[in-house]
Amino acid sequence: MRVRTARKIINALFTLLILNASLGNFLSAQTLEDRPLSKRLAALQDRLKSGDREALVSFWKEVTESGAPIIEGVPGNDREVLVTILWRAKEETRNVFVFQLPGTDKPMARLLDTDLWYKTFRLQKGARFVYLLATNLPNPKEWVSLGRFVSAMRTDPLNPLQFAERANELNPYEVTFYSAAELPSAEPQLWSVARPKVPIGRVQHDKFTSKALRNERPIWIYTPHGYAANKKPYGLLVLSDGGLYVNSVQVATTLDNLIAAGQIPPLVAVMMDNPDRGLELSCSSEYGDFLAQEIVPWARVNYHATDRPDQTIIGGVSLGGLAAACVGFKHPEVFGNVLSQSGSFWWKPDEEKDWEWLTRQFAASPRLPLRFSFEAGLLENTSGGPVGRPIPPPLLTANRNLRDTLQSKGYSVHYTEFNGNHTLFNWRGTLGSHLIALVGTNPTPKIPALYKQPLARSATKRKAVATAQVKMEPALLRQYVGRYEIDPKFTHDFVLYVSIKDNSLWVRPGYLRARQLIAESQSRFYDHYIPDLHVAFVKDEKGHVIGLTLNSGQADMLVKKMPPPVPSLTGNTTFTLPGHTDAEAVAIYGSFNNWIQTKNYCAKEGNGWVCRLDLAPGKYTYKFLVDGVGLNDPANSATEDDVYGHTDSVIIIRPK
């Protein structure tokens, strides 16, 4: 999970080129402020000036216990808050920078001659954002040196809340961590949270070879619960950056929830990765042809997708949002709906002088049969670029300009602005509203009460250590054959031969009093795209069943039942996370399980969560995972930084 691939670095560089203000103002010396905006820091400064050196010790103790950033109100202003990000210097520090928030072209200030560095942002209440820190950066003369800055970026060790951006579930090590913040009154992310009793669709992973582009790419296909080729054709959603949508935006969960709530009709989603993101998503005509002439016809033949443009959506985030609008512009006969999340509409081809090239194309062309739903963040209001070169308009401004242009041409436009910055942390929560706007079943949908209330703790993600064998009954399997197209032949416990339709059903009769059964593979799903499966059975009147999409071949599965967690008699290690009682699921992950997030779930006990593991003697780094967000252990002050700047809790298990 810790590896930043070359592609990740390139994407990070590109984001910084656009979203952060010019780095030409970087200073090589520390910055001082006469008076902090933060009342708390101002009071600390006064105490230090009066000679109270213990004040700083008390301050750091409080921050260690409560975490950062510091959030304070603005006197006489009920719309904004002050958010102060902190840094505690452990070595000689010349400067500290905060990235991905407005005003990041200037470094943190140092409080007097202490080890405390800080930067205060004035933000609207309810903001949701991510950020990274970097220290001791040089004063860049050329932007090629920005690669050094990317390698220096790290999460905030004082902020326990992190967001993991994962693009590839096949490689659990390919993940980027960001420090995250959700201010009070942040808009709830209704549709991206898994809900109990919601029927689950299937996500199949494959590879697609393009004859026109002469390349191969990963591709993910979502089919809704109850999918069948003999029903009427399904609406089609096509998304670039497929790995990010599947693994970080929770697109499958969002679709499951929207369909179950009756907000959109069942649809099929095809999500593909982009081998050269900068080339393909920058209004590439060849990429648009690939989607319209290869991907969509393939989806129609293989997944019963509609041929109606008004039921076909092209979408994406950032550059992918730009690409979606470009593809819609060129192929309205295929895609009648454009979905863009923080689209990079500032873009222009290299040979053009003026920015916002695509907006000018729409302005100069007759109105096309297209509908739009797009958004931008209120914190996407800064811009930057190489020193001495033209600077594009802020992303927020470019999106507003496109909105105005489209509306003036008579297009159907649904445009929103979320309170946050340029991150999947926001886009996962806003995707649902755009799908409703484009293909929703109700013009003004009412959100069911189920989706408005905080979720009670669900047992579906809890895991225990007791293991039970599976005995699959042929008679019980056969009654599902017509529905799931299963080959009911099997050899012995744990083994099922999958039909050529790539559909299978696993059944465990009995255990009706069990709260939940968990199916888990130990990297033995031959030719299957999930290396380590961990998923809950669905309880019915006869036992527990689970449907999976597998390739033809032999598969092994273990099933773990759900008695109350009990400590092991030997070698037991107990981790406790207080609070977070409204969380859906809490897990613990770290070097002991290759940082796999779905291996070790915790049990809710009292006013917190308890995780019990059998760990061999040794040294381990780890985190808690609370509803997909990584947190360091608040009860363990021992931390360790890895080579990529991530700070993790660390524990040493000594031999008895």
XYZ file of C-alpha atoms in Angstrom:
656
model
C 0.000 0.000 0.000
C 2.922 2.305 0.386
C 4.294 2.428 -3.128
C 3.818 5.573 -5.170
C 4.109 4.428 -8.744
C 5.508 6.626 -11.488
C 1.974 7.119 -12.714
C 0.860 8.311 -9.288
C 3.673 10.818 -9.165
C 2.848 12.117 -12.637
C -0.801 12.546 -11.689
C 0.168 14.291 -8.469
C 2.462 16.622 -10.371
C -0.294 17.464 -12.787
C -2.734 18.209 -9.971
C -0.271 20.518 -8.277
C 0.450 22.360 -11.504
C -3.173 23.344 -11.714
C -4.645 23.444 -8.236
C -1.956 25.047 -6.176
C -0.987 28.653 -6.516
C 2.402 29.460 -7.986
C 5.290 28.062 -6.039
C 7.460 30.946 -7.130
C 6.741 32.542 -3.761
C 8.354 29.693 -1.811
C 10.668 30.951 0.901
C 13.802 29.275 2.089
C 13.611 30.923 5.493
C 11.046 30.650 8.255
C 7.979 32.891 8.233
C 6.822 34.795 11.319
C 3.451 36.347 12.069
C 2.892 39.178 14.509
C -0.408 37.812 15.764
C -2.015 34.426 14.971
C -5.581 34.491 13.662
C -6.358 31.522 15.886
C -7.522 32.664 19.311
C -6.041 29.553 20.845
C -2.616 30.188 19.349
C -2.805 33.889 20.147
C -3.439 33.050 23.798
C -0.546 30.578 23.740
C 1.728 33.232 22.252
C 0.786 35.662 25.018
C 1.583 33.078 27.699
C 4.931 32.284 26.101
C 5.843 35.961 25.871
C 5.077 36.299 29.575
C 7.633 33.564 30.323
C 5.263 30.603 30.797
C 7.255 27.898 28.984
C 5.006 25.148 30.377
C 2.195 26.551 28.259
C 3.700 24.937 25.155
C 4.038 21.561 26.893
C 0.378 21.687 27.904
C -0.652 22.747 24.413
C 1.100 19.826 22.709
C -0.356 17.412 25.249
C -3.861 18.646 24.467
C -3.280 18.403 20.717
C -1.881 14.885 21.042
C -5.003 13.831 22.914
C -7.609 15.674 20.837
C -5.942 15.757 17.413
C -5.699 18.485 14.808
C -6.588 20.642 12.915
C -7.901 23.204 15.388
C -11.380 24.468 14.482
C -12.617 27.771 15.910
C -15.517 30.080 15.235
C -15.247 33.522 13.685
C -16.673 36.245 15.945
C -19.787 37.783 14.425
C -19.769 35.340 11.500
C -21.946 32.232 11.631
C -20.997 31.083 8.108
C -17.248 30.603 8.479
C -14.737 28.948 10.788
C -10.994 29.169 11.300
C -9.138 25.935 10.556
C -5.555 25.824 11.836
C -3.199 23.087 10.652
C -0.205 22.436 12.895
C 3.287 21.043 12.518
C 5.612 20.058 15.338
C 9.209 20.357 14.207
C 11.522 17.539 15.267
C 14.602 18.856 13.489
C 15.866 22.049 11.940
C 12.947 23.350 9.913
C 13.242 26.124 7.329
C 9.674 26.000 6.024
C 6.476 23.943 6.100
C 3.848 23.978 3.362
C 0.238 22.815 3.210
C -0.861 21.516 -0.187
C -4.300 21.348 -1.825
C -5.923 24.225 0.060
C -6.259 27.859 -1.084
C -3.282 30.019 -0.238
C -0.759 27.212 -0.249
C 1.767 29.371 -2.076
C 2.938 30.728 1.267
C 4.433 28.600 4.028
C 3.302 28.051 7.578
C 4.275 30.593 10.208
C 6.406 29.709 13.195
C 5.146 30.645 16.648
C 7.973 32.695 18.161
C 11.075 30.512 18.501
C 9.175 27.319 19.369
C 8.776 24.011 17.556
C 5.194 24.973 16.626
C 4.414 25.862 13.016
C 0.894 26.692 11.882
C -1.293 27.976 9.077
C -4.855 29.184 9.560
C -7.477 29.008 6.810
C -10.798 30.815 6.841
C -13.317 28.362 5.402
C -17.055 28.029 5.125
C -18.697 25.772 7.678
C -19.274 22.238 6.488
C -16.152 22.008 4.311
C -14.750 18.596 3.477
C -11.168 18.481 2.226
C -7.851 16.650 2.096
C -4.332 18.027 2.362
C -0.662 17.075 2.523
C 2.361 18.638 4.209
C 5.963 19.117 3.124
C 8.963 20.566 4.945
C 12.260 22.193 4.002
C 11.418 22.750 0.354
C 13.919 24.618 -1.821
C 13.050 27.735 -3.742
C 12.285 26.276 -7.187
C 13.560 27.991 -10.314
C 12.220 25.362 -12.658
C 9.108 23.276 -12.294
C 10.963 20.107 -13.146
C 12.116 20.166 -9.537
C 8.523 19.691 -8.442
C 9.188 15.951 -8.473
C 11.291 16.508 -5.365
C 8.335 18.226 -3.722
C 5.992 15.330 -4.456
C 8.377 12.867 -2.846
C 8.579 15.131 0.208
C 4.819 15.288 0.757
C 3.376 13.443 3.711
C 0.253 13.179 5.813
C -0.287 15.229 8.951
C 0.969 13.203 11.958
C -1.274 15.227 14.292
C -4.459 14.471 12.346
C -5.766 10.921 12.893
C -8.240 11.170 9.992
C -6.901 9.941 6.653
C -8.391 9.148 3.263
C -6.929 6.305 1.217
C -7.024 6.759 -2.552
C -6.778 3.362 -4.205
C -6.843 2.810 -7.950
C -6.088 -0.900 -8.195
C -7.489 -3.602 -5.944
C -5.168 -6.092 -7.625
C -2.206 -4.396 -5.978
C -2.934 -3.698 -2.284
C 0.293 -1.701 -2.066
C -0.758 0.902 -4.634
C -2.502 3.452 -2.469
C -2.032 7.134 -1.659
C -2.934 8.492 1.758
C -4.158 12.032 2.418
C -4.914 13.782 5.665
C -8.615 14.586 5.701
C -11.044 16.864 7.492
C -14.826 17.054 7.680
C -15.944 20.247 9.388
C -19.121 20.358 11.460
C -22.265 20.541 9.296
C -20.533 18.837 6.351
C -23.084 17.584 3.837
C -23.776 13.874 4.521
C -22.610 11.481 1.826
C -25.874 9.576 1.615
C -25.387 7.185 -1.251
C -21.781 5.981 -0.950
C -22.199 4.130 2.373
C -23.129 0.438 2.271
C -26.568 -0.155 3.784
C -27.938 -3.316 5.377
C -30.636 -5.138 3.406
C -29.764 -3.383 0.151
C -29.455 -5.935 -2.703
C -25.904 -5.961 -3.999
C -24.921 -5.894 -7.640
C -21.809 -7.521 -9.039
C -18.513 -6.037 -10.160
C -16.480 -8.088 -12.601
C -12.886 -7.284 -13.503
C -11.506 -7.960 -16.951
C -9.053 -6.647 -19.537
C -10.072 -4.933 -22.749
C -7.900 -4.855 -25.853
C -8.502 -1.967 -28.230
C -7.905 -2.644 -31.892
C -7.859 1.049 -32.752
C -5.584 2.189 -29.909
C -3.529 -1.025 -29.963
C -3.352 -1.291 -26.198
C -4.856 -3.221 -23.319
C -6.379 -1.819 -20.132
C -8.120 -3.025 -16.974
C -11.888 -2.728 -17.115
C -14.603 -3.166 -14.495
C -18.247 -4.022 -15.232
C -21.061 -3.455 -12.758
C -24.331 -5.314 -13.226
C -27.263 -4.597 -10.904
C -28.888 -7.081 -8.565
C -31.276 -9.267 -10.560
C -29.522 -8.564 -13.852
C -30.813 -10.748 -16.686
C -30.311 -10.615 -20.440
C -34.010 -11.356 -21.090
C -35.152 -8.107 -19.467
C -35.436 -4.812 -21.270
C -32.054 -3.232 -22.123
C -30.247 -1.529 -19.277
C -29.098 2.060 -19.163
C -25.324 2.423 -19.546
C -22.841 4.417 -17.475
C -19.303 4.703 -18.891
C -16.563 6.112 -16.636
C -12.868 6.861 -17.132
C -10.442 6.324 -14.223
C -12.297 3.105 -13.519
C -10.001 1.878 -10.763
C -10.539 5.054 -8.769
C -14.299 4.904 -9.233
C -14.473 1.271 -8.161
C -12.090 1.405 -5.225
C -12.303 4.964 -3.878
C -15.583 6.477 -5.046
C -17.570 3.329 -4.126
C -19.498 3.500 -7.387
C -20.986 0.014 -6.933
C -22.327 0.866 -3.482
C -23.747 4.132 -4.804
C -25.519 2.349 -7.650
C -26.830 -0.354 -5.307
C -28.315 2.270 -2.990
C -29.816 4.420 -5.746
C -31.427 1.447 -7.464
C -32.748 -0.033 -4.207
C -34.230 3.339 -3.209
C -35.955 3.691 -6.576
C -34.014 6.828 -7.462
C -32.662 5.505 -10.774
C -33.564 2.496 -12.925
C -31.167 -0.476 -12.889
C -28.208 0.187 -15.143
C -24.915 -1.346 -16.234
C -21.660 0.508 -15.611
C -18.429 0.041 -17.558
C -15.347 1.611 -15.986
C -11.980 1.529 -17.692
C -8.490 2.525 -16.649
C -6.359 4.898 -18.688
C -2.777 3.823 -19.505
C -1.833 7.397 -20.451
C -4.204 9.607 -18.535
C -2.757 12.920 -19.640
C -2.980 11.965 -23.318
C -6.311 10.138 -23.420
C -8.314 12.458 -21.177
C -7.158 15.730 -22.763
C -9.917 15.757 -25.385
C -8.290 12.961 -27.377
C -10.329 12.284 -30.509
C -8.946 8.741 -30.635
C -10.065 8.041 -27.060
C -13.555 9.328 -27.828
C -13.777 7.052 -30.854
C -12.569 4.133 -28.738
C -15.413 4.656 -26.258
C -18.105 5.223 -28.878
C -17.023 2.597 -31.405
C -15.533 -0.154 -29.228
C -16.602 0.059 -25.570
C -20.286 0.891 -26.074
C -20.936 -1.704 -28.833
C -19.150 -4.297 -26.690
C -21.349 -3.433 -23.692
C -24.474 -3.706 -25.830
C -23.545 -7.169 -27.060
C -22.207 -8.597 -23.800
C -24.205 -6.804 -21.092
C -27.560 -6.010 -22.700
C -26.902 -2.270 -22.609
C -29.293 0.132 -24.300
C -28.693 1.739 -27.678
C -30.596 4.861 -26.600
C -28.325 7.916 -26.214
C -30.716 9.465 -23.670
C -30.074 6.472 -21.385
C -26.298 6.420 -21.941
C -23.968 8.456 -19.705
C -20.307 9.334 -20.156
C -18.595 10.564 -16.994
C -15.365 11.211 -15.155
C -13.496 13.222 -12.546
C -11.004 16.061 -13.123
C -9.430 15.447 -16.546
C -11.944 12.611 -16.886
C -14.726 15.177 -16.551
C -13.174 17.194 -19.365
C -12.918 14.018 -21.442
C -16.588 13.204 -20.782
C -17.721 16.564 -22.163
C -15.371 16.229 -25.148
C -16.683 12.749 -25.952
C -20.268 13.969 -25.645
C -19.472 16.876 -27.963
C -18.056 14.541 -30.623
C -20.438 11.593 -30.194
C -23.883 12.824 -29.130
C -25.355 10.019 -31.244
C -23.976 7.586 -28.634
C -23.799 9.537 -25.373
C -26.770 11.747 -24.573
C -25.692 12.536 -21.006
C -22.477 14.099 -19.690
C -21.466 13.731 -16.025
C -18.444 15.695 -14.854
C -17.035 15.942 -11.338
C -14.607 18.857 -11.034
C -13.903 18.783 -14.747
C -10.691 20.442 -15.948
C -12.479 22.874 -18.263
C -9.628 25.378 -18.010
C -7.732 23.120 -20.470
C -6.520 24.113 -23.924
C -4.437 22.350 -26.577
C -0.772 23.345 -26.588
C -1.086 25.148 -29.899
C -3.963 27.326 -28.678
C -3.415 30.708 -27.040
C -6.586 30.990 -24.960
C -7.743 28.750 -22.128
C -11.157 27.038 -21.853
C -11.008 25.597 -25.348
C -13.998 23.265 -24.983
C -16.277 26.016 -23.691
C -15.501 27.988 -26.839
C -16.383 24.965 -28.995
C -19.810 24.672 -27.402
C -20.346 28.422 -27.780
C -19.534 28.312 -31.501
C -21.569 25.188 -32.338
C -25.297 24.499 -32.720
C -26.979 22.963 -29.673
C -26.487 19.199 -29.534
C -28.869 16.583 -28.055
C -26.957 16.489 -24.749
C -27.878 16.837 -21.084
C -25.295 17.883 -18.496
C -24.824 17.344 -14.789
C -21.570 18.670 -13.385
C -20.002 20.306 -10.366
C -17.004 22.099 -8.930
C -15.737 22.692 -5.411
C -15.766 26.015 -3.611
C -12.151 25.326 -2.621
C -11.121 24.738 -6.241
C -10.764 28.477 -6.642
C -7.000 28.852 -7.032
C -4.746 28.364 -10.000
C -1.084 28.029 -10.743
C 1.566 26.940 -13.168
C 5.227 27.149 -14.059
C 6.880 30.447 -13.241
C 6.897 32.767 -16.256
C 4.187 30.897 -18.164
C 0.492 31.813 -18.604
C -1.684 30.704 -15.710
C -5.053 29.057 -16.443
C -8.242 30.223 -14.745
C -9.260 28.466 -11.523
C -11.183 25.245 -12.029
C -14.207 26.717 -10.247
C -14.258 29.707 -12.593
C -13.897 27.508 -15.679
C -16.837 25.337 -14.601
C -19.018 28.380 -13.985
C -18.127 29.719 -17.421
C -19.074 26.410 -19.045
C -22.365 26.406 -17.120
C -23.215 29.901 -18.339
C -22.292 29.061 -21.931
C -24.359 25.869 -22.002
C -27.383 27.553 -20.461
C -27.159 30.394 -22.974
C -27.274 27.807 -25.772
C -30.396 26.177 -24.323
C -28.855 22.976 -22.942
C -30.396 21.095 -20.021
C -27.876 21.769 -17.242
C -27.775 20.553 -13.641
C -24.876 22.350 -11.959
C -23.850 22.238 -8.286
C -20.973 23.438 -6.119
C -19.809 21.370 -3.168
C -18.002 22.714 -0.126
C -14.590 21.154 -0.597
C -11.451 20.751 -2.690
C -10.252 18.545 -5.544
C -10.491 15.033 -4.120
C -12.247 11.688 -4.357
C -13.082 12.264 -0.700
C -15.735 14.682 -1.999
C -16.638 13.081 -5.322
C -17.707 9.790 -3.737
C -20.481 11.691 -1.946
C -21.733 13.726 -4.911
C -21.877 11.072 -7.636
C -25.374 9.939 -6.688
C -26.990 13.343 -7.150
C -25.657 13.594 -10.715
C -26.997 10.177 -11.661
C -30.405 11.149 -10.273
C -30.311 14.404 -12.241
C -29.523 12.631 -15.522
C -31.556 9.408 -15.408
C -33.513 9.656 -12.161
C -37.018 8.272 -11.965
C -38.322 11.350 -10.114
C -37.707 14.953 -11.246
C -37.541 16.078 -7.592
C -36.608 12.906 -5.709
C -37.388 12.526 -2.050
C -34.625 10.901 -0.042
C -35.997 7.877 1.863
C -35.778 8.232 5.623
C -33.432 5.225 5.738
C -30.770 7.239 3.925
C -31.150 10.318 6.099
C -30.521 8.648 9.428
C -27.070 7.683 10.738
C -26.529 3.975 10.311
C -26.665 1.755 13.333
C -23.745 -0.588 13.711
C -24.223 -3.476 11.300
C -22.942 -6.954 12.054
C -22.362 -7.718 8.398
C -18.744 -6.602 8.530
C -17.786 -8.099 11.860
C -15.350 -10.986 11.832
C -14.491 -13.572 14.465
C -11.832 -16.228 14.778
C -13.888 -19.437 14.937
C -13.921 -21.456 11.709
C -16.667 -23.776 10.476
C -16.624 -26.056 7.456
C -19.066 -25.604 4.619
C -21.285 -28.472 3.562
C -22.965 -27.579 0.281
C -26.168 -29.489 -0.339
C -26.821 -30.482 -3.993
C -30.584 -30.129 -3.605
C -30.280 -26.651 -2.196
C -27.874 -25.652 -4.925
C -30.160 -26.899 -7.683
C -33.060 -24.694 -6.703
C -30.888 -21.711 -7.635
C -29.700 -23.098 -10.967
C -32.316 -21.378 -13.108
C -31.793 -18.043 -11.432
C -28.018 -18.000 -11.245
C -27.088 -20.431 -14.065
C -24.938 -22.537 -11.785
C -23.334 -25.834 -12.521
C -24.310 -27.736 -9.340
C -21.486 -30.264 -9.642
C -18.910 -30.192 -6.884
C -16.344 -32.536 -5.394
C -16.033 -31.924 -1.660
C -16.265 -29.217 0.971
C -15.039 -25.794 -0.181
C -14.893 -26.707 -3.877
C -17.338 -25.722 -6.606
C -16.937 -25.962 -10.369
C -18.119 -22.731 -11.899
C -20.259 -22.672 -15.030
C -19.168 -21.087 -18.268
C -21.523 -18.197 -17.463
C -19.064 -17.132 -14.752
C -21.825 -17.121 -12.114
C -21.742 -19.140 -8.925
C -23.710 -19.452 -5.739
C -22.312 -20.632 -2.427
C -24.712 -22.013 0.155
C -24.308 -22.800 3.844
C -27.501 -24.266 5.328
C -28.154 -23.877 9.033
C -26.480 -21.524 11.484
C -29.781 -19.638 11.561
C -28.967 -18.173 14.965
C -25.626 -16.841 13.768
C -25.507 -13.106 13.340
C -23.438 -13.401 10.196
C -21.256 -15.738 8.161
C -18.171 -14.394 6.437
C -16.750 -16.003 3.306
C -13.019 -15.657 2.993
C -10.528 -16.931 0.429
C -6.828 -17.237 1.071
C -5.625 -16.114 -2.378
C -6.943 -19.334 -3.883
C -9.614 -18.148 -6.286
C -7.873 -19.386 -9.383
C -8.151 -16.860 -12.238
C -10.348 -14.705 -10.054
C -9.689 -10.986 -9.796
C -9.967 -10.712 -6.006
C -6.751 -11.989 -4.403
C -8.123 -12.054 -0.845
C -11.908 -12.177 -0.661
C -13.727 -11.218 2.524
C -17.471 -10.817 2.077
C -20.660 -11.468 4.035
C -23.237 -14.141 3.217
C -26.883 -13.100 2.926
C -29.168 -14.792 5.431
C -32.355 -16.458 4.174
C -34.937 -18.793 5.690
C -32.749 -21.876 5.229
C -29.301 -20.590 5.965
C -26.782 -18.323 4.282
C -26.110 -17.785 0.580
C -23.725 -15.674 -1.428
C -23.481 -15.108 -5.171
C -20.110 -14.409 -6.762
C -18.776 -13.773 -10.229
C -15.895 -16.162 -10.895
C -14.009 -17.275 -13.945
C -14.249 -20.886 -14.992
C -12.066 -23.122 -12.892
C -11.758 -24.450 -9.371
C -12.230 -22.216 -6.343
C -11.610 -22.767 -2.632
C -13.445 -20.933 0.125
C -13.415 -20.961 3.904
C -16.407 -19.766 5.885
C -16.100 -18.118 9.276
C -19.095 -17.948 11.607
C -19.842 -15.155 13.993
C -19.820 -16.017 17.697
C -18.958 -13.219 20.124
C -15.227 -12.448 19.844
C -13.145 -14.226 22.451
C -9.478 -13.701 23.279
C -6.992 -16.369 22.336
C -5.344 -18.245 25.176
C -1.870 -17.512 23.872
C -0.282 -14.736 21.910
C -3.393 -12.557 22.029
C -3.062 -8.854 21.293
C -5.996 -6.533 21.968
C -6.394 -3.161 20.248
C -9.021 -0.740 21.538
C -10.463 2.259 19.719
C -12.706 4.419 21.912
C -15.679 6.238 20.421
C -16.783 6.076 16.772
C -19.932 4.270 17.921
C -21.874 5.421 14.871
C -19.370 3.856 12.457
C -20.518 1.179 10.052
C -17.358 -0.885 10.329
C -14.003 -0.692 12.058
C -11.021 -2.817 11.101
C -7.331 -2.927 11.909
C -4.705 -3.314 9.223
C -0.965 -3.056 9.028
C 2.285 -4.786 8.275
C 1.002 -7.978 9.909
C -1.524 -8.489 7.065
C 0.195 -6.680 4.168
C -1.977 -3.616 4.833
C -5.078 -5.358 3.531
C -8.044 -3.381 4.805
C -10.656 -6.149 4.704
C -8.954 -8.861 6.719
C -9.351 -8.032 10.412
C -12.622 -6.469 11.551
C -13.257 -5.251 15.076
C -16.200 -5.831 17.381
C -18.203 -3.055 18.967
C -17.944 -3.248 22.749
C -19.255 -0.611 25.134
C -18.335 2.854 23.942
C -15.792 1.785 21.379
C -14.308 -1.018 19.319
C -12.069 -3.942 20.198
C -9.848 -5.886 17.798
C -8.196 -9.106 18.977
C -5.412 -10.639 16.927
C -2.930 -13.458 17.308
C 0.378 -11.845 16.395
C 3.706 -13.590 16.292
C 6.602 -11.877 18.075
C 7.949 -8.981 16.071
C 7.550 -5.313 15.204
C 4.419 -4.123 13.392
C 3.065 -0.824 12.082
C -0.702 -0.464 11.858
C -3.800 1.739 11.685
C -7.477 1.502 12.470
C -9.845 1.757 9.500
C -13.106 3.534 10.368
C -15.620 3.382 7.498
C -12.753 3.448 5.006
C -10.749 6.189 6.729
C -7.385 5.360 8.314
C -6.677 6.458 11.894
C -3.638 6.032 14.081
C -4.161 4.334 17.444
C -5.077 7.104 19.930
C -4.017 4.898 22.846
C -0.537 4.321 21.438
C 1.838 7.288 21.363
C 4.525 5.276 19.564
C 4.597 6.107 15.858
C 6.947 5.528 12.970
C 7.352 7.282 9.634
C 7.972 5.271 6.512
C 10.025 6.399 3.519
C 6.960 7.963 1.892
C 6.154 10.210 4.849
C 3.236 8.194 6.229
C 2.985 8.119 10.007
C 1.700 4.868 11.517
C 1.238 3.468 14.972
C 3.893 0.934 15.897
C 3.873 -1.979 18.323
C 6.435 -4.598 19.329
C 5.263 -8.073 20.377
C 7.897 -9.698 22.572
C 8.366 -13.479 22.867
C 6.984 -14.980 26.046
